[in-house]
Short mmCIF file of C-alpha atoms in Angstrom, two decimals:
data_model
loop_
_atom_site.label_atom_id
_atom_site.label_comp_id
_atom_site.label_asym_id
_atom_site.label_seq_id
_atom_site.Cartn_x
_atom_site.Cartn_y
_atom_site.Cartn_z
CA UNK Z 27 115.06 -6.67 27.39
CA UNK Z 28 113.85 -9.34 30.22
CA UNK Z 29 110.71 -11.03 29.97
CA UNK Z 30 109.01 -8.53 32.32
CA UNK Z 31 109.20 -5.96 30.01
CA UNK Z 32 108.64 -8.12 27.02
CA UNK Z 33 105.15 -8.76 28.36
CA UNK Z 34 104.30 -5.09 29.08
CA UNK Z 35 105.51 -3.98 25.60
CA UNK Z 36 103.11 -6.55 23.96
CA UNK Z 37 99.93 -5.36 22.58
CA UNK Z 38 96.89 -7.51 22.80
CA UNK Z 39 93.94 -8.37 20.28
CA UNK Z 40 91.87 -5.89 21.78
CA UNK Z 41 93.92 -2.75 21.71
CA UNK Z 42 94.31 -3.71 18.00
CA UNK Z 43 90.46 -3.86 17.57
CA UNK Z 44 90.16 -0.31 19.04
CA UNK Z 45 92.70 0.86 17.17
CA UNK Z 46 90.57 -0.16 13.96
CA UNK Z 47 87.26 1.08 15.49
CA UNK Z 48 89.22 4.57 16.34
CA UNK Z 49 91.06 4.36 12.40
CA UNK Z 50 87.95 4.28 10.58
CA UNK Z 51 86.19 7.50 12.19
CA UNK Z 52 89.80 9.68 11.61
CA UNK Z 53 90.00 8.10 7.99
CA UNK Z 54 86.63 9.02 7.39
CA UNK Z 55 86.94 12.99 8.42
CA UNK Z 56 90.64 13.06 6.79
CA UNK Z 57 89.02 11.52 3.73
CA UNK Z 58 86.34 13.67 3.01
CA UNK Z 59 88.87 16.75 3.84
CA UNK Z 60 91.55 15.54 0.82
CA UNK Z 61 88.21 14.30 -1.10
CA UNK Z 62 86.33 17.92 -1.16
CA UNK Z 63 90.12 19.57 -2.12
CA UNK Z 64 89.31 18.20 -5.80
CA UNK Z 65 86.26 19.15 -6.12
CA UNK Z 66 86.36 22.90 -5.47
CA UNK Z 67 86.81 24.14 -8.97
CA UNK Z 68 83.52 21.72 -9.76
CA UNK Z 69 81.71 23.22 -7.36
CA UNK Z 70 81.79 26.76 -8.65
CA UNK Z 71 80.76 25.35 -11.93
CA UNK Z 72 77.76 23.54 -11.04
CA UNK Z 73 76.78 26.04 -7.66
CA UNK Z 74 77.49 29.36 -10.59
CA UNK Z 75 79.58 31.17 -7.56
CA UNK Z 76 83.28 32.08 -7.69
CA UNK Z 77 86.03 29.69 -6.94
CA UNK Z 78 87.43 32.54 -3.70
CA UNK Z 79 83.24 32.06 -2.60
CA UNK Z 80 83.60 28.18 -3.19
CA UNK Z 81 86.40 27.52 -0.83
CA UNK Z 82 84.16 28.83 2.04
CA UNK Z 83 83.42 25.36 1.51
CA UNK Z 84 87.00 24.57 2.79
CA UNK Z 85 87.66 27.68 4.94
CA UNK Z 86 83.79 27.09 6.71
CA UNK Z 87 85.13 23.55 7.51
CA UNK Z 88 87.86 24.66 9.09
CA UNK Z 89 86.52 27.13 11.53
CA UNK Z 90 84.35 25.13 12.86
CA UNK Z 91 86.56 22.41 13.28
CA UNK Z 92 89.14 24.62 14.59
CA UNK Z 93 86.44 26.41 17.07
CA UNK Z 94 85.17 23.09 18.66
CA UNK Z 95 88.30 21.18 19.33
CA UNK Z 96 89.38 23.11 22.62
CA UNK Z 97 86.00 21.90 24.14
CA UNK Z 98 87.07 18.35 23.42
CA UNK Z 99 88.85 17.52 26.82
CA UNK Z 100 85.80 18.89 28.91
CA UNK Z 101 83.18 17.11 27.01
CA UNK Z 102 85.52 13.51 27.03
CA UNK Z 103 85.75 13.99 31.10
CA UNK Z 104 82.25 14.99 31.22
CA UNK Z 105 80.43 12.31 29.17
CA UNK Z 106 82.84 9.85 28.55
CA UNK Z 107 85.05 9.68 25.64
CA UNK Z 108 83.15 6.41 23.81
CA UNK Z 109 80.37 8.86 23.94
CA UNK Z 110 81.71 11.53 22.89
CA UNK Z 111 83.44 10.21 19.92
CA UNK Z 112 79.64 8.33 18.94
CA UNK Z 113 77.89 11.57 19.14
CA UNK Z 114 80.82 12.70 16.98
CA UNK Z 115 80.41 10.78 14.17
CA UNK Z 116 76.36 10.56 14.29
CA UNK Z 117 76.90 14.76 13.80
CA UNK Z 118 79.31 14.54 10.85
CA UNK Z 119 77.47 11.80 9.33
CA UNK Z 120 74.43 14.10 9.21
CA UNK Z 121 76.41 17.03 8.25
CA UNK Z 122 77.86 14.68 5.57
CA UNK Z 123 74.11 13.80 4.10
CA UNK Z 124 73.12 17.23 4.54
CA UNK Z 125 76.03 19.06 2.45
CA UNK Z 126 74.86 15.90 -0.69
CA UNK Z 127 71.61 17.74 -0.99
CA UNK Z 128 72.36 21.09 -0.54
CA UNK Z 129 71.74 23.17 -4.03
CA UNK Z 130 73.52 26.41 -3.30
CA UNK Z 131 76.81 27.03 -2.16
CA UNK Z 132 75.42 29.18 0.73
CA UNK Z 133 73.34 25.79 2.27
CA UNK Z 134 76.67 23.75 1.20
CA UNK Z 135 79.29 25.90 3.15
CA UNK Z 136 76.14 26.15 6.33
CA UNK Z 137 76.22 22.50 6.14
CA UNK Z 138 79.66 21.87 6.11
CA UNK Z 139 79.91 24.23 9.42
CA UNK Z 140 77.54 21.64 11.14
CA UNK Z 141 79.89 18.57 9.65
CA UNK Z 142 83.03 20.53 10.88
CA UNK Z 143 81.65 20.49 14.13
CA UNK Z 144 81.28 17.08 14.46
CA UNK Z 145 84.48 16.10 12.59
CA UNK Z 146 86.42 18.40 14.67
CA UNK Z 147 86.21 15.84 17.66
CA UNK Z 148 86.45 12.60 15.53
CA UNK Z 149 90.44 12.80 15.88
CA UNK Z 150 91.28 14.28 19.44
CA UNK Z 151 88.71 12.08 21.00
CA UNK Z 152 90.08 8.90 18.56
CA UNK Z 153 93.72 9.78 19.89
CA UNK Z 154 92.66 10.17 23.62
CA UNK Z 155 90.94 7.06 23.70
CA UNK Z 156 94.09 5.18 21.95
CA UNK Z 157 96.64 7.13 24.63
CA UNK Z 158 94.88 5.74 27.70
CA UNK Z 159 94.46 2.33 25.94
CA UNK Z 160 98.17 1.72 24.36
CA UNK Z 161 99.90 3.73 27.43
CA UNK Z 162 103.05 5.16 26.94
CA UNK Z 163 105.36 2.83 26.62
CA UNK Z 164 103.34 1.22 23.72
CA UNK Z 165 102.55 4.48 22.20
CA UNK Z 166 105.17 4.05 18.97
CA UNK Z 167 103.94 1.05 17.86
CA UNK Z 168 100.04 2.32 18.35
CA UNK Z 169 100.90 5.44 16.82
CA UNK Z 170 102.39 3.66 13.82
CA UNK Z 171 99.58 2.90 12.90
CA UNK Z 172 96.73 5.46 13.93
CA UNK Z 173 98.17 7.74 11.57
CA UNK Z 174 97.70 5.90 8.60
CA UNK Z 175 94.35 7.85 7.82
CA UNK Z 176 97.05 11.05 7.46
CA UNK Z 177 99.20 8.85 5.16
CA UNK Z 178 96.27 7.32 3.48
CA UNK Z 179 93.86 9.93 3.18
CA UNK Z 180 96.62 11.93 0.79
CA UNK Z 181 96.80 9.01 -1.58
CA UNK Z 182 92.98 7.60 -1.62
CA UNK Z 183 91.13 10.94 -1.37
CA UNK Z 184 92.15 12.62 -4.14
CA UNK Z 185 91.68 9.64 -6.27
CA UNK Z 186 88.37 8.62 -5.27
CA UNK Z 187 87.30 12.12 -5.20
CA UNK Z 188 87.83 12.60 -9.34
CA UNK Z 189 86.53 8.85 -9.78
CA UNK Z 190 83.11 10.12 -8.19
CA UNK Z 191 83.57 13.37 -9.89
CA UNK Z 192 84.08 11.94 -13.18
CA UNK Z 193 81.36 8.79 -13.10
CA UNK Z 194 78.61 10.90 -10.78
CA UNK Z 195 76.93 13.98 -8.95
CA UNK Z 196 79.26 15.96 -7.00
CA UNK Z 197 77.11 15.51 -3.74
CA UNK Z 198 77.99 11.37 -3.82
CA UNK Z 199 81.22 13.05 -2.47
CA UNK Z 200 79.69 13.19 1.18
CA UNK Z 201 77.49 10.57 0.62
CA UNK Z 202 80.08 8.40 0.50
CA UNK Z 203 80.85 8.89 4.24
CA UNK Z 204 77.18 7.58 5.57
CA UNK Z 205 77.85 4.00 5.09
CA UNK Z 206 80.74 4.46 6.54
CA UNK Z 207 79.90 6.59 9.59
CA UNK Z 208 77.02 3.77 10.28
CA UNK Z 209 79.51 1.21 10.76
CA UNK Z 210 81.89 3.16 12.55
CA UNK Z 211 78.49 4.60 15.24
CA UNK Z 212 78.08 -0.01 15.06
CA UNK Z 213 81.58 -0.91 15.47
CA UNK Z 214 82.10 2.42 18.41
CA UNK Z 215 78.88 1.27 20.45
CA UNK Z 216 80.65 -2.43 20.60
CA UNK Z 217 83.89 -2.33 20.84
CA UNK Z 218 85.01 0.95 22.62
CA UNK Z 219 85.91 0.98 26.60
CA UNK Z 220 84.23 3.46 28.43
CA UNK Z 221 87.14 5.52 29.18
CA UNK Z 222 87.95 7.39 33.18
CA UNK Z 223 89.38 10.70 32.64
CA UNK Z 224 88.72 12.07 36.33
CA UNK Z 225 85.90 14.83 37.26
CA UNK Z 226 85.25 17.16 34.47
CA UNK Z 227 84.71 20.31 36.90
CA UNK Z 228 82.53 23.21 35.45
CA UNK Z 229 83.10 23.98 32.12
CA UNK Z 230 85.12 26.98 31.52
CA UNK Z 231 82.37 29.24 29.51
CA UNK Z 232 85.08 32.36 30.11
CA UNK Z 233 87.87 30.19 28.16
CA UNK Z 234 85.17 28.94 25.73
CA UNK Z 235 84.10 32.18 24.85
CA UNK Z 236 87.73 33.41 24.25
CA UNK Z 237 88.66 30.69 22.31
CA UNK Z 238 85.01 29.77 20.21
CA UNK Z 239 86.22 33.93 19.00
CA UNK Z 240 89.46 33.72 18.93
CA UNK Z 241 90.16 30.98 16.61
CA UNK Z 242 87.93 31.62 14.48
CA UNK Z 243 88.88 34.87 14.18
CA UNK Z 244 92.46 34.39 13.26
CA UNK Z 245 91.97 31.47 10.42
CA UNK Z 246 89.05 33.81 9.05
CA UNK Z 247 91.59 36.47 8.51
CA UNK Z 248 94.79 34.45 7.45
CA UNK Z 249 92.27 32.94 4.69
CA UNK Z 250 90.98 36.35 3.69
CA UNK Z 251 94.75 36.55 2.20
CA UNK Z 252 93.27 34.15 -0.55
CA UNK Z 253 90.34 36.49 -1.37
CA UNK Z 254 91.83 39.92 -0.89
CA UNK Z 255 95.61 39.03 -2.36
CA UNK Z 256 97.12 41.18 0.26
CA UNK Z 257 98.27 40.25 4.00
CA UNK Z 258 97.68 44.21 4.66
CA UNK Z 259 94.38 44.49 3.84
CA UNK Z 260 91.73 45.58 6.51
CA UNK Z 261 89.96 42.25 5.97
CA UNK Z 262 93.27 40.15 6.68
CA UNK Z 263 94.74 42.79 9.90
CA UNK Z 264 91.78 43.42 11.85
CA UNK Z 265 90.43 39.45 12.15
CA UNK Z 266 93.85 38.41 12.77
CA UNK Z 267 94.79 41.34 15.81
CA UNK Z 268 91.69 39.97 17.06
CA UNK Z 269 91.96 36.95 16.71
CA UNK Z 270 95.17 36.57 18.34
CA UNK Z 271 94.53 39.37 21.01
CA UNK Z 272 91.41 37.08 22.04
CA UNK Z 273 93.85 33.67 22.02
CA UNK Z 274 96.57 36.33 23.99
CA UNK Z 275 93.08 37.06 26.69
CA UNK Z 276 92.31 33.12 26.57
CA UNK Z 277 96.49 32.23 27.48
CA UNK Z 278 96.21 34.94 30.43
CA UNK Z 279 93.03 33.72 31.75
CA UNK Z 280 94.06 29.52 31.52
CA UNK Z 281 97.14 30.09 33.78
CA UNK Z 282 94.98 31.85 36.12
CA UNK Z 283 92.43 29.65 36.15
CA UNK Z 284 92.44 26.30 38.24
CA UNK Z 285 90.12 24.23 35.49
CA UNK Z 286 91.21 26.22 32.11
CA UNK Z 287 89.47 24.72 28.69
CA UNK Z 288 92.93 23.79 27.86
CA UNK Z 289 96.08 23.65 30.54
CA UNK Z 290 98.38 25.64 28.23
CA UNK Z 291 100.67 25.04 31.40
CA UNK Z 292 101.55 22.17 29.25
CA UNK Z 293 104.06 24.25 26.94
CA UNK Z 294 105.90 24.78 29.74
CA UNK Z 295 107.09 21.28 29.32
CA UNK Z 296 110.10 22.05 26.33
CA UNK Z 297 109.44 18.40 24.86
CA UNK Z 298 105.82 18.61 24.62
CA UNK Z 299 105.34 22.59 23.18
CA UNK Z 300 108.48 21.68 20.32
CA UNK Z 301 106.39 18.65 19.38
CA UNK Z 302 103.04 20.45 19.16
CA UNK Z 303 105.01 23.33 17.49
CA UNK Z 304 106.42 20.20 14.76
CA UNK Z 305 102.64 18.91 14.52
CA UNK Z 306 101.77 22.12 13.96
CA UNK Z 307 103.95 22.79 11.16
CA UNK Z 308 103.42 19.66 9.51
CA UNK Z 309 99.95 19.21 8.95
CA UNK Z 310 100.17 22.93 7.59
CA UNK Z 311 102.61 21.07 5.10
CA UNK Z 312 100.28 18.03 4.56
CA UNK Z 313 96.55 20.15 4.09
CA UNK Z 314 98.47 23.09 2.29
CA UNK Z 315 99.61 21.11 -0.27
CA UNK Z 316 96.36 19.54 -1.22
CA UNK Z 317 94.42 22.47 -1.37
CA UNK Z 318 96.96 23.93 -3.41
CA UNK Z 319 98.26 21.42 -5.98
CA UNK Z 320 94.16 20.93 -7.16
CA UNK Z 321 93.78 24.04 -8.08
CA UNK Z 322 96.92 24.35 -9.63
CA UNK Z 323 96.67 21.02 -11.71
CA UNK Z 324 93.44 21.52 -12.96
CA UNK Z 325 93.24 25.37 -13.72
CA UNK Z 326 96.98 26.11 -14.72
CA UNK Z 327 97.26 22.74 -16.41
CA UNK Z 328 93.73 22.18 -17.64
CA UNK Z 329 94.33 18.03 -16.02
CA UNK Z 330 91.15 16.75 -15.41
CA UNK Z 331 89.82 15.71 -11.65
CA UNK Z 332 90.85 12.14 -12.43
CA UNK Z 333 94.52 12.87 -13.51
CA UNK Z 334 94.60 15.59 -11.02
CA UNK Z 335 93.51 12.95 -8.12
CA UNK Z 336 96.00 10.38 -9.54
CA UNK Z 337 99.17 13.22 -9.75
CA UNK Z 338 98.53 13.98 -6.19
CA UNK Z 339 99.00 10.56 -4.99
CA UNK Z 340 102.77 10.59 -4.70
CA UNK Z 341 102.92 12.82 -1.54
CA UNK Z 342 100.72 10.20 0.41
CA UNK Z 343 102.63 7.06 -1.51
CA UNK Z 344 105.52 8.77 0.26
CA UNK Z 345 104.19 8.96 3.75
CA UNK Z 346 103.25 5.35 3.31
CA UNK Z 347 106.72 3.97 2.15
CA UNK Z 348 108.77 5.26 5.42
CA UNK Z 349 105.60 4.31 7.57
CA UNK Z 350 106.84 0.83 8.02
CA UNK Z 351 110.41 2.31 8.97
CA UNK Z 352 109.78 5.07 11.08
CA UNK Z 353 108.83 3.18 14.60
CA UNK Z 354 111.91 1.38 14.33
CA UNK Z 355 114.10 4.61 13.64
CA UNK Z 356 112.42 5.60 16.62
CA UNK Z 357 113.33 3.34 18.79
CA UNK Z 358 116.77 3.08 17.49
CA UNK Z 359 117.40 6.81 17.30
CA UNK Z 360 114.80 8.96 19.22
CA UNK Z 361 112.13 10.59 18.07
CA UNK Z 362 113.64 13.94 18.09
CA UNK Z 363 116.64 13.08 15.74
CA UNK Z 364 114.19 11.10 13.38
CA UNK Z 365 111.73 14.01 13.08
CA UNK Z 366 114.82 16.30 12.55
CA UNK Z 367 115.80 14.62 9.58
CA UNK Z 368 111.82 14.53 8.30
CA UNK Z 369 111.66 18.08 8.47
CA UNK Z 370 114.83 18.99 6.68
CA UNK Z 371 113.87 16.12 3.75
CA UNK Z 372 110.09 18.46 3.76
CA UNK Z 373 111.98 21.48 3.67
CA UNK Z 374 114.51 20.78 0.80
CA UNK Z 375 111.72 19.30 -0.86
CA UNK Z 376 109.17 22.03 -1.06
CA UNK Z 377 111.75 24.31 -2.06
CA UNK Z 378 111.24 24.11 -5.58
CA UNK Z 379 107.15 24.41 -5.53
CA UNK Z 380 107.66 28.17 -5.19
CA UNK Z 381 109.03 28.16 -8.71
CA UNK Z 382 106.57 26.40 -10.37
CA UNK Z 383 105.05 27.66 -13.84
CA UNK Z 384 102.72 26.17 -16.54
CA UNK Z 385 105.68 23.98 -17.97
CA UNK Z 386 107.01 22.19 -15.14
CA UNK Z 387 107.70 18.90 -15.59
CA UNK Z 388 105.15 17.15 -14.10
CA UNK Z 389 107.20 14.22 -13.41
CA UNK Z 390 109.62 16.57 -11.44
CA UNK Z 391 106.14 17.79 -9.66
CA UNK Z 392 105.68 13.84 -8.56
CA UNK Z 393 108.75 13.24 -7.30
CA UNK Z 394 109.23 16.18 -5.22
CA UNK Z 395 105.53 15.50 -3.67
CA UNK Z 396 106.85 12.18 -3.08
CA UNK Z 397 110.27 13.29 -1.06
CA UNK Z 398 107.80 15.54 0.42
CA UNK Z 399 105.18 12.71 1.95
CA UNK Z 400 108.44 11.27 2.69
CA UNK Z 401 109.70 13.92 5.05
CA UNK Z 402 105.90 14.18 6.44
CA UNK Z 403 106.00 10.23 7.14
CA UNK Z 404 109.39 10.37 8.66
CA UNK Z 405 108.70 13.26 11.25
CA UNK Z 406 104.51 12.76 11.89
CA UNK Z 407 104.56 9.83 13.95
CA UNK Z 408 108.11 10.04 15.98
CA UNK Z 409 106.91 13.82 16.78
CA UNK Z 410 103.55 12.55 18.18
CA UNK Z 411 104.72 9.88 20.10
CA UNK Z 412 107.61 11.61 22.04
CA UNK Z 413 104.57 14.68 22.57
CA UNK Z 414 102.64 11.68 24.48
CA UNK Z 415 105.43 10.06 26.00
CA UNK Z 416 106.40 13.33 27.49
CA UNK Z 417 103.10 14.04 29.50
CA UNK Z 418 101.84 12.43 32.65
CA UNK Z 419 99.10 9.74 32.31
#
């Protein structure tokens, strides 16, 4: 490699103080995500609801999250990213003090609506502002390390969410996240660029409409599974043909449309749609598992939120181990045959966690979860960076 490119591959001072600015509003949404996963079966307790009413608490999250993302590229262009991602914050900051004082599950789950709508711009916005920063050529090593909020949040969540639980109030939970979201609104209003992401154009209300439904509509129903305990129940079939006859209505419309919400002309690009596709598929990995393995700990096992917090470490101890090693595979290798070999470890790994029973060794449990985080570690970041690489500035 000459000098020439030497020099362009460097990374100065400042893109590394972004990157910190940009870490510690993702780690703070991931957090409280893993954080809240523990404290679901508390919840019923102290709120007197069921546990299927409780993980509205989850599920509400979610939709919101997942029904305010697509509007993320119009707002950046419109109002600037730095803003954007500010406003962001400031919303699930408040959301964040809000759900602490809530005192029914009904005002928790509202609340957590309003958080997911701010936390569901936190990490597009964070990414977008670190793409157009790093560039593509210096994406890896960037990348490398914007995702440790994934890898960390796995490890630290869980644990810190049974120390609160087992010292103090549920609500401290969320209130952990407004000293943090001050300094992160501080640190944003300082150090971020304001970012040029061309004309935003009128927004696409036709798209937005589509997509605000359709969404929705489709994780509403897959989680009715959870309540119901049948994928063929009316509740589960009817949210989900809508839901994904409204995303069908949304696709139709976007490649008509010269200024979509989203340009799913993107898939077209073979590269770019596998890597979403592996994104996809692996945060349904990461998430799944710590909603599940809670639950599983602390009312087939009877561990409490402490232990359970402390078994569930090993998955994000795993992501964290092959962190260090993954740019460099890379690099060395590509990023497709690295994430190749990250999904096959995931698969082989979760195999055995659909035979679990009240006696399984825990130990076993631990080491699988770690194999798994391992898998996670070595596909997340490769996958990510060759989906950026792949796109046009």
């Amino acid at each position: 490699m000459n000098s020439a490119d030497t020099s362009q591959n460097k990374i100065e001072p400042y893109v590394w103080r972004i990157a910190g600015v940009v870490i510690l509003g993702m780690i703070m949404s991931i957090l409280d995500t893993t954080i809240v996963n523990v404290a679901l079966d508390t919840l019923a307790r102290d709120l007197h609801t069921t546990l299927s009413d409780i993980q509205w608490v989850a599920t509400g999250y979610l939709l919101s999250l997942a029904a305010v993302i697509p509007l993320t590229g119009w707002a950046a262009r419109k109002y600037g990213a730095k803003q954007v991602y500010i406003a962001s914050i400031v919303l699930f900051t408040l959301g964040s003090a809000l759900c602490g004082i809530a005192d029914s599950s009904g005002s928790l789950i509202a609340f957590r609506v309003l958080q997911g709508i701010g936390g569901g711009m936190i990490m597009p916005i964070g990414q977008m502002i670190m793409a157009e920063v790093a560039g593509p050529k210096r994406m890896g090593k960037v990348m490398s390390v914007t995702v440790m909020p994934a890898m960390l949040a796995p490890i630290l969540g869980p644990v810190l969410g049974g120390l609160i639980l087992q010292d103090l109030h549920w609500s401290w939970i969320f209130f952990v996240n407004i000293p943090v979201g001050i300094v992160a609104v501080t640190l944003a209003v300082k150090l971020l660029p304001h970012s040029k992401l061309g004309e935003a154009g009128m927004l696409d209300l036709v798209g937005l409409a589509l997509m605000v439904l359709g969404i929705p509509a489709l994780v509403f129903g897959i989680s009715e599974v959870g309540t119901t305990g049948s994928v063929t129940s009316p509740e589960v079939i009817w949210p989900v043909i809508a839901g994904l006859a409204l995303i069908a209505a949304f696709v139709w419309h976007a490649l008509r449309t010269e200024r979509p919400l989203l340009d799913v002309r993107l898939y077209a690009n073979r590269i770019f749609g596998a890597a979403s596709m592996t994104t996809f598929a692996l945060g349904a990995a990461l998430f799944g598992a710590m909603i599940l393995m809670p639950l599983y700990y602390q009312q087939v096992r009877d561990e409490s939120v402490i232990t359970t917090g402390l078994l569930l470490a090993p998955q994000g101890l795993g992501m964290l181990m092959v962190a260090p090693f993954a740019p460099r595979l890379t690099e060395r290798f590509g990023g497709g045959k690295v994430a190749t070999f990250g999904v096959l470890v995931l698969c082989l790994s979760s195999l055995p966690f659909v035979f679990i029973g009240v006696d399984t060794s825990i130990l076993f449990l631990s080491i699988m979860l770690l194999l798994r985080g391992a898998g996670i570690g070595f596909a997340f970041m490769p996958t990510m960076t060759v989906a950026y690489a792949s796109l046009r500035k």
